[in-house]
Amino acid sequence: MENHPLYSRIQTALDSIRPYLVADGGNVEITEITADNVLRLSLTGNCQSCNMSAMTFRAGVEEAIRRDVPEITAVEEVKP
């Protein structure tokens, strides 16, 4: 997955919001980047069980990806 041409740009986008997640005891990890540029992510730590996680995912994580890596066609959350 690290060999995917968009991987480093995705990581940079995630790094822009990661400090906010880490401050609350959580984080986000890339699970998969599909051949048709669907990005699958999982929230970890406190973000997994937080009742605001859906809002954090859409307004924070997905927005950062769409802004910085427009080639991504969809962003999906993978639940453990």
XYZ file of N, CA and C in Angstrom:
240
model
N 0.815 -1.185 0.000
C 0.000 0.000 0.000
C 0.871 1.266 0.000
N 1.993 1.229 0.688
C 2.893 2.378 0.710
C 3.408 2.718 -0.685
N 3.311 1.773 -1.607
C 3.761 2.001 -2.984
C 2.709 2.702 -3.843
N 1.502 2.852 -3.315
C 0.443 3.508 -4.088
C 0.868 4.957 -4.346
N 0.646 5.454 -5.565
C 1.115 6.801 -5.902
C 0.494 7.927 -5.059
N -0.642 7.689 -4.442
C -1.285 8.722 -3.628
C -0.977 8.587 -2.139
N -0.279 7.533 -1.760
C -0.076 7.225 -0.332
C 0.541 8.390 0.446
N 1.615 8.955 -0.051
C 2.297 10.002 0.717
C 1.438 11.262 0.820
N 0.681 11.565 -0.209
C -0.212 12.730 -0.140
C -1.344 12.499 0.850
N -1.840 11.274 0.903
C -2.884 10.938 1.874
C -2.330 11.065 3.289
N -1.133 10.543 3.510
C -0.516 10.632 4.837
C -0.318 12.098 5.240
N 0.095 12.931 4.312
C 0.280 14.349 4.602
C -1.052 14.994 4.988
N -2.111 14.655 4.265
C -3.437 15.179 4.596
C -3.866 14.718 5.987
N -3.641 13.448 6.284
C -3.999 12.929 7.607
C -3.151 13.566 8.698
N -1.885 13.819 8.395
C -1.003 14.460 9.376
C -1.490 15.860 9.745
N -2.236 16.500 8.851
C -2.738 17.844 9.149
C -3.825 17.826 10.216
N -4.539 16.709 10.356
C -5.591 16.621 11.378
C -5.236 15.666 12.513
N -4.195 14.883 12.324
C -3.806 13.887 13.318
C -3.565 14.476 14.719
N -2.926 15.643 14.869
C -2.706 16.179 16.222
C -3.997 16.352 17.016
N -5.092 16.697 16.353
C -6.370 16.865 17.038
C -6.911 15.522 17.520
N -6.734 14.492 16.714
C -7.175 13.155 17.104
C -6.333 12.623 18.253
N -5.020 12.783 18.145
C -4.097 12.294 19.172
C -4.343 13.008 20.498
N -4.679 14.293 20.451
C -4.953 15.052 21.674
C -6.127 14.467 22.447
N -7.041 13.823 21.733
C -8.192 13.188 22.377
C -7.990 11.691 22.580
N -6.766 11.215 22.377
C -6.470 9.803 22.606
C -6.802 8.889 21.449
N -6.932 9.435 20.265
C -7.268 8.621 19.103
C -6.263 8.799 17.980
N -6.606 8.255 16.822
C -5.773 8.374 15.640
C -6.567 7.838 14.449
N -5.959 7.874 13.287
C -6.571 7.350 12.075
C -5.490 6.597 11.304
N -5.886 5.473 10.710
C -4.948 4.646 9.946
C -5.536 4.312 8.586
N -4.659 4.268 7.593
C -5.070 3.831 6.258
C -5.206 2.310 6.292
N -6.379 1.837 5.894
C -6.622 0.400 5.823
C -6.390 -0.124 4.414
N -6.853 0.662 3.433
C -6.744 0.213 2.042
C -6.926 1.384 1.097
N -6.240 1.334 -0.016
C -6.484 2.225 -1.140
C -6.768 1.305 -2.321
N -7.990 1.326 -2.802
C -8.374 0.389 -3.856
C -7.860 0.852 -5.220
N -7.993 -0.020 -6.197
C -7.553 0.287 -7.560
C -8.330 1.454 -8.159
N -9.572 1.657 -7.705
C -10.362 2.780 -8.221
C -10.345 3.978 -7.260
N -9.271 4.053 -6.439
C -9.002 5.196 -5.553
C -10.048 5.434 -4.468
N -10.623 4.354 -3.966
C -11.449 4.446 -2.767
C -10.507 4.268 -1.586
N -10.578 5.192 -0.652
C -9.719 5.160 0.524
C -10.515 4.617 1.697
N -9.985 3.572 2.325
C -10.617 2.995 3.508
C -9.727 3.279 4.710
N -10.336 3.879 5.728
C -9.621 4.296 6.929
C -10.280 3.712 8.157
N -9.500 3.555 9.211
C -10.076 3.162 10.493
C -9.633 4.145 11.561
N -10.590 4.519 12.400
C -10.292 5.341 13.554
C -9.824 4.415 14.666
N -8.837 4.844 15.424
C -8.282 4.001 16.472
C -8.331 4.728 17.813
N -8.026 3.999 18.864
C -7.996 4.582 20.197
C -9.370 5.063 20.622
N -9.401 6.200 21.323
C -10.663 6.747 21.817
C -11.622 7.119 20.699
N -11.111 7.340 19.513
C -11.976 7.706 18.384
C -12.933 6.577 18.002
N -12.562 5.342 18.293
C -13.409 4.206 17.940
C -14.744 4.249 18.676
N -14.715 4.634 19.941
C -15.925 4.560 20.751
C -16.571 5.913 21.028
N -15.994 6.973 20.521
C -16.521 8.317 20.774
C -17.841 8.506 20.030
N -18.819 9.118 20.700
C -20.107 9.328 20.044
C -20.051 10.430 18.974
N -18.953 11.150 18.911
C -18.767 12.177 17.886
C -17.902 11.679 16.717
N -17.559 10.406 16.717
C -16.626 9.892 15.709
C -17.158 10.035 14.282
N -18.457 9.877 14.077
C -19.006 10.022 12.724
C -18.812 11.453 12.227
N -19.023 12.417 13.101
C -18.831 13.813 12.715
C -17.354 14.109 12.491
N -16.500 13.596 13.353
C -15.058 13.772 13.190
C -14.602 13.188 11.859
N -15.120 12.013 11.532
C -14.728 11.350 10.293
C -15.142 12.186 9.083
N -16.392 12.627 9.049
C -16.893 13.361 7.879
C -16.322 14.774 7.799
N -16.399 15.516 8.897
C -16.020 16.936 8.861
C -14.517 17.154 8.968
N -13.806 16.220 9.557
C -12.367 16.393 9.726
C -11.556 15.558 8.766
N -11.642 14.260 8.927
C -10.805 13.337 8.158
C -11.162 13.365 6.675
N -12.421 13.144 6.356
C -12.821 13.091 4.944
C -12.600 14.440 4.258
N -12.898 15.520 4.947
C -12.707 16.855 4.361
C -11.239 17.117 4.037
N -10.339 16.732 4.935
C -8.903 16.918 4.692
C -8.447 16.120 3.474
N -8.931 14.899 3.348
C -8.562 14.054 2.203
C -9.102 14.665 0.908
N -10.360 15.021 0.894
C -10.962 15.569 -0.331
C -10.297 16.876 -0.758
N -9.884 17.683 0.210
C -9.226 18.958 -0.097
C -7.828 18.735 -0.676
N -7.060 17.824 -0.065
C -5.651 17.658 -0.429
C -5.380 16.576 -1.470
N -6.303 15.625 -1.614
C -6.102 14.516 -2.563
C -7.411 14.298 -3.336
N -7.731 15.205 -4.247
C -9.013 15.112 -4.958
C -9.152 13.880 -5.844
N -8.053 13.197 -6.101
C -8.134 11.968 -6.910
C -8.861 10.841 -6.173
N -8.959 10.934 -4.869
C -9.674 9.920 -4.093
C -11.164 10.044 -4.424
N -11.764 8.928 -4.855
C -13.148 8.947 -5.297
C -14.144 8.811 -4.156
N -13.733 8.160 -3.066
C -14.612 7.989 -1.899
C -13.730 7.707 -0.684
N -14.242 8.106 0.471
C -13.559 7.827 1.733
C -14.536 7.044 2.586
N -14.117 5.850 3.006
C -14.979 4.975 3.791
C -14.316 4.642 5.116
N -15.148 4.576 6.157
C -14.640 4.166 7.464
C -14.787 2.664 7.619
N -13.728 2.031 8.068
C -13.750 0.603 8.347
C -13.863 0.448 9.860
N -14.927 -0.195 10.297
C -15.145 -0.418 11.735
C -14.474 -1.731 12.127
N -13.865 -1.750 13.314
C -13.215 -2.995 13.762
C -14.214 -4.109 14.045
